[in-house]
């Protein structure tokens, strides 16, 4: 399968704290990869390096065959990579529909009509089309996150990054967001998901990557990782989940 | 005259001098409104640029201009916040009089505008800082540029957050335009001074003047409060739940 994301020896420090200590990692087209690991293990930083919200100190990141650390137009690159945040980050000054349209209009220069049709299409996909004209601040957490997913999908990214998309949700709302993500995975969208939802990782991921202290400790299929992890560290971390 | 009470005298002052008082009110309002509006525009510009944080993707050229602009903006704010408007008025009016031959009212409006602009740029800057950084991250992750993010996402929220402070500047300007009497424009304080001078009723005149200022600022308060209510929509979520996963219409084709 075609490799669309290739990370080689990426390192990143914040001051004296070394968060990524040489990470090698790749994702194929249509693959769903879940990044798991303890807080502070570098999962989110790795994800944020991929769309350049953080700049790695060294190493290479190749996306769609392009060395993204050398690209001139970072904005154009980011438009091709969707990102969903833990805190949703919907634009508070806009309606649900406008949230989904603004970047289409400003970045992709789509017409008002095309942008709104696209927005409605993806809002329907996440089950939020009835809320198109609602102010984004009036939604519940799960609704906000579904809109945030639709907003990212409107840009028709080839790769979607999810940074703990359900960690800020109460248990009741986790399901609705995971259902949407599962549907996207089934449709063949390439996804990299940082998550603490082990059930989701086990059921949906093609590959699970366990990170610990800034390196990839172990990776493999969900069965390997969840039933028979090789590394002692992985075993300890997953002890609650291993059957 | 001696038997007349304080309020009788005030009333007679009002009925005798109302045309010049009215002119004073008009000039005061003009200067305050122009000063606040122009100051806000200036503040949006200066405060907006000042609050821009260039990330590592910015070019060295824009980095240099940003640095250059920051220094100018800081000097501007410090100078105009740190010296009395009365002194600024005297200095700027007379310094430029021989160069551009401006009339006093224009000069007054110019001075109050740049003075207000200095305060406004700090108000706007703090308004921008009050916006959640996640808003910027989300906009940038969608491919929006620094300036697109600022104009479409950050600024509208910053202005709403800062609105009470912006409105406060209008009230301050209605009162503080009084110091511009120093360059003899016909605002309310200047008129009061001439009325007191010709009627020899100093305390009555200034009490009357104070009442007029109070009426003006109170009206401004009410209007500002009304606008604030209009622009502050709900900012918390309405308690509701449609979170039962079975209720979610996942298939795009359904219904």
mmCIF file of N, CA and C in Angstrom, chain B residues 128-173:
data_model
loop_
_atom_site.group_PDB
_atom_site.id
_atom_site.type_symbol
_atom_site.label_atom_id
_atom_site.label_comp_id
_atom_site.label_asym_id
_atom_site.label_seq_id
_atom_site.Cartn_x
_atom_site.Cartn_y
_atom_site.Cartn_z
ATOM 1 N N UNK B 128 -7.688 40.679 22.658
ATOM 2 C CA UNK B 128 -7.174 39.606 21.797
ATOM 3 C C UNK B 128 -6.549 38.505 22.649
ATOM 4 N N UNK B 129 -5.820 38.931 23.701
ATOM 5 C CA UNK B 129 -5.184 37.920 24.556
ATOM 6 C C UNK B 129 -6.206 37.105 25.333
ATOM 7 N N UNK B 130 -7.416 37.662 25.501
ATOM 8 C CA UNK B 130 -8.442 36.933 26.250
ATOM 9 C C UNK B 130 -9.087 35.840 25.403
ATOM 10 N N UNK B 131 -8.811 35.836 24.091
ATOM 11 C CA UNK B 131 -9.393 34.794 23.234
ATOM 12 C C UNK B 131 -8.554 33.518 23.367
ATOM 13 N N UNK B 132 -9.247 32.403 23.541
ATOM 14 C CA UNK B 132 -8.596 31.106 23.726
ATOM 15 C C UNK B 132 -7.611 30.801 22.590
ATOM 16 N N UNK B 133 -6.349 30.468 22.925
ATOM 17 C CA UNK B 133 -5.354 30.155 21.883
ATOM 18 C C UNK B 133 -5.793 29.004 20.974
ATOM 19 N N UNK B 134 -6.671 28.146 21.477
ATOM 20 C CA UNK B 134 -7.185 27.036 20.671
ATOM 21 C C UNK B 134 -7.905 27.522 19.425
ATOM 22 N N UNK B 135 -8.494 28.721 19.498
ATOM 23 C CA UNK B 135 -9.178 29.291 18.338
ATOM 24 C C UNK B 135 -8.177 29.525 17.203
ATOM 25 N N UNK B 136 -7.013 30.061 17.571
ATOM 26 C CA UNK B 136 -5.971 30.298 16.576
ATOM 27 C C UNK B 136 -5.471 28.973 16.006
ATOM 28 N N UNK B 137 -5.224 28.014 16.899
ATOM 29 C CA UNK B 137 -4.715 26.719 16.437
ATOM 30 C C UNK B 137 -5.674 26.073 15.450
ATOM 31 N N UNK B 138 -6.971 26.130 15.768
ATOM 32 C CA UNK B 138 -7.955 25.509 14.885
ATOM 33 C C UNK B 138 -7.948 26.197 13.523
ATOM 34 N N UNK B 139 -7.899 27.522 13.536
ATOM 35 C CA UNK B 139 -7.920 28.258 12.266
ATOM 36 C C UNK B 139 -6.675 27.941 11.444
ATOM 37 N N UNK B 140 -5.517 27.933 12.115
ATOM 38 C CA UNK B 140 -4.275 27.644 11.393
ATOM 39 C C UNK B 140 -4.263 26.204 10.881
ATOM 40 N N UNK B 141 -4.840 25.280 11.661
ATOM 41 C CA UNK B 141 -4.843 23.878 11.224
ATOM 42 C C UNK B 141 -5.714 23.683 9.985
ATOM 43 N N UNK B 142 -6.646 24.623 9.748
ATOM 44 C CA UNK B 142 -7.480 24.536 8.546
ATOM 45 C C UNK B 142 -6.819 25.228 7.357
ATOM 46 N N UNK B 143 -5.621 25.757 7.580
ATOM 47 C CA UNK B 143 -4.886 26.386 6.484
ATOM 48 C C UNK B 143 -5.081 27.883 6.400
ATOM 49 N N UNK B 144 -5.789 28.468 7.382
ATOM 50 C CA UNK B 144 -5.970 29.919 7.328
ATOM 51 C C UNK B 144 -4.672 30.616 7.721
ATOM 52 N N UNK B 145 -4.385 31.749 7.057
ATOM 53 C CA UNK B 145 -3.143 32.468 7.328
ATOM 54 C C UNK B 145 -3.284 33.262 8.620
ATOM 55 N N UNK B 146 -2.158 33.830 9.061
ATOM 56 C CA UNK B 146 -2.150 34.672 10.247
ATOM 57 C C UNK B 146 -3.205 35.773 10.176
ATOM 58 N N UNK B 147 -3.242 36.481 9.036
ATOM 59 C CA UNK B 147 -4.142 37.630 8.947
ATOM 60 C C UNK B 147 -5.592 37.175 8.783
ATOM 61 N N UNK B 148 -5.816 36.079 8.051
ATOM 62 C CA UNK B 148 -7.183 35.561 7.942
ATOM 63 C C UNK B 148 -7.711 35.145 9.309
ATOM 64 N N UNK B 149 -6.854 34.511 10.087
ATOM 65 C CA UNK B 149 -7.239 34.094 11.432
ATOM 66 C C UNK B 149 -7.606 35.303 12.278
ATOM 67 N N UNK B 150 -6.765 36.335 12.187
ATOM 68 C CA UNK B 150 -7.002 37.542 12.972
ATOM 69 C C UNK B 150 -8.331 38.205 12.594
ATOM 70 N N UNK B 151 -8.556 38.379 11.295
ATOM 71 C CA UNK B 151 -9.732 39.118 10.840
ATOM 72 C C UNK B 151 -11.033 38.339 11.051
ATOM 73 N N UNK B 152 -11.006 37.027 10.793
ATOM 74 C CA UNK B 152 -12.252 36.265 10.800
ATOM 75 C C UNK B 152 -12.587 35.640 12.146
ATOM 76 N N UNK B 153 -11.562 35.306 12.912
ATOM 77 C CA UNK B 153 -11.805 34.531 14.120
ATOM 78 C C UNK B 153 -11.498 35.310 15.401
ATOM 79 N N UNK B 154 -10.300 35.887 15.453
ATOM 80 C CA UNK B 154 -9.842 36.470 16.713
ATOM 81 C C UNK B 154 -10.472 37.847 16.969
ATOM 82 N N UNK B 155 -10.375 38.741 15.979
ATOM 83 C CA UNK B 155 -10.839 40.113 16.174
ATOM 84 C C UNK B 155 -12.314 40.206 16.588
ATOM 85 N N UNK B 156 -13.220 39.494 15.903
ATOM 86 C CA UNK B 156 -14.629 39.600 16.309
ATOM 87 C C UNK B 156 -14.841 39.203 17.777
ATOM 88 N N UNK B 157 -14.125 38.186 18.216
ATOM 89 C CA UNK B 157 -14.271 37.757 19.617
ATOM 90 C C UNK B 157 -13.607 38.747 20.569
ATOM 91 N N UNK B 158 -12.473 39.288 20.130
ATOM 92 C CA UNK B 158 -11.741 40.234 20.972
ATOM 93 C C UNK B 158 -12.578 41.494 21.203
ATOM 94 N N UNK B 159 -13.227 41.978 20.133
ATOM 95 C CA UNK B 159 -14.035 43.191 20.259
ATOM 96 C C UNK B 159 -15.214 42.949 21.188
ATOM 97 N N UNK B 160 -15.824 41.781 21.052
ATOM 98 C CA UNK B 160 -16.949 41.487 21.935
ATOM 99 C C UNK B 160 -16.493 41.412 23.389
ATOM 100 N N UNK B 161 -15.351 40.748 23.614
ATOM 101 C CA UNK B 161 -14.843 40.658 24.984
ATOM 102 C C UNK B 161 -14.498 42.025 25.552
ATOM 103 N N UNK B 162 -13.976 42.897 24.668
ATOM 104 C CA UNK B 162 -13.467 44.187 25.140
ATOM 105 C C UNK B 162 -14.539 45.268 25.114
ATOM 106 N N UNK B 163 -15.754 44.924 24.690
ATOM 107 C CA UNK B 163 -16.746 45.979 24.491
ATOM 108 C C UNK B 163 -16.996 46.858 25.720
ATOM 109 N N UNK B 164 -17.121 46.291 26.920
ATOM 110 C CA UNK B 164 -17.339 47.170 28.076
ATOM 111 C C UNK B 164 -16.225 48.205 28.243
ATOM 112 N N UNK B 165 -14.991 47.789 28.020
ATOM 113 C CA UNK B 165 -13.863 48.708 28.158
ATOM 114 C C UNK B 165 -13.858 49.752 27.039
ATOM 115 N N UNK B 166 -14.274 49.322 25.836
ATOM 116 C CA UNK B 166 -14.340 50.259 24.709
ATOM 117 C C UNK B 166 -15.407 51.318 24.994
ATOM 118 N N UNK B 167 -16.565 50.868 25.485
ATOM 119 C CA UNK B 167 -17.644 51.793 25.821
ATOM 120 C C UNK B 167 -17.237 52.765 26.925
ATOM 121 N N UNK B 168 -16.469 52.257 27.854
ATOM 122 C CA UNK B 168 -15.974 53.091 28.937
ATOM 123 C C UNK B 168 -15.179 54.282 28.417
ATOM 124 N N UNK B 169 -14.440 54.060 27.335
ATOM 125 C CA UNK B 169 -13.653 55.137 26.736
ATOM 126 C C UNK B 169 -14.552 56.272 26.237
ATOM 127 N N UNK B 170 -15.752 55.936 25.741
ATOM 128 C CA UNK B 170 -16.679 56.983 25.290
ATOM 129 C C UNK B 170 -17.083 57.856 26.474
ATOM 130 N N UNK B 171 -17.386 57.208 27.592
ATOM 131 C CA UNK B 171 -17.792 57.955 28.782
ATOM 132 C C UNK B 171 -16.649 58.823 29.286
ATOM 133 N N UNK B 172 -15.464 58.244 29.306
ATOM 134 C CA UNK B 172 -14.283 59.015 29.714
ATOM 135 C C UNK B 172 -14.097 60.216 28.789
ATOM 136 N N UNK B 173 -14.295 59.999 27.486
ATOM 137 C CA UNK B 173 -14.079 61.086 26.529
ATOM 138 C C UNK B 173 -15.099 62.210 26.661
#
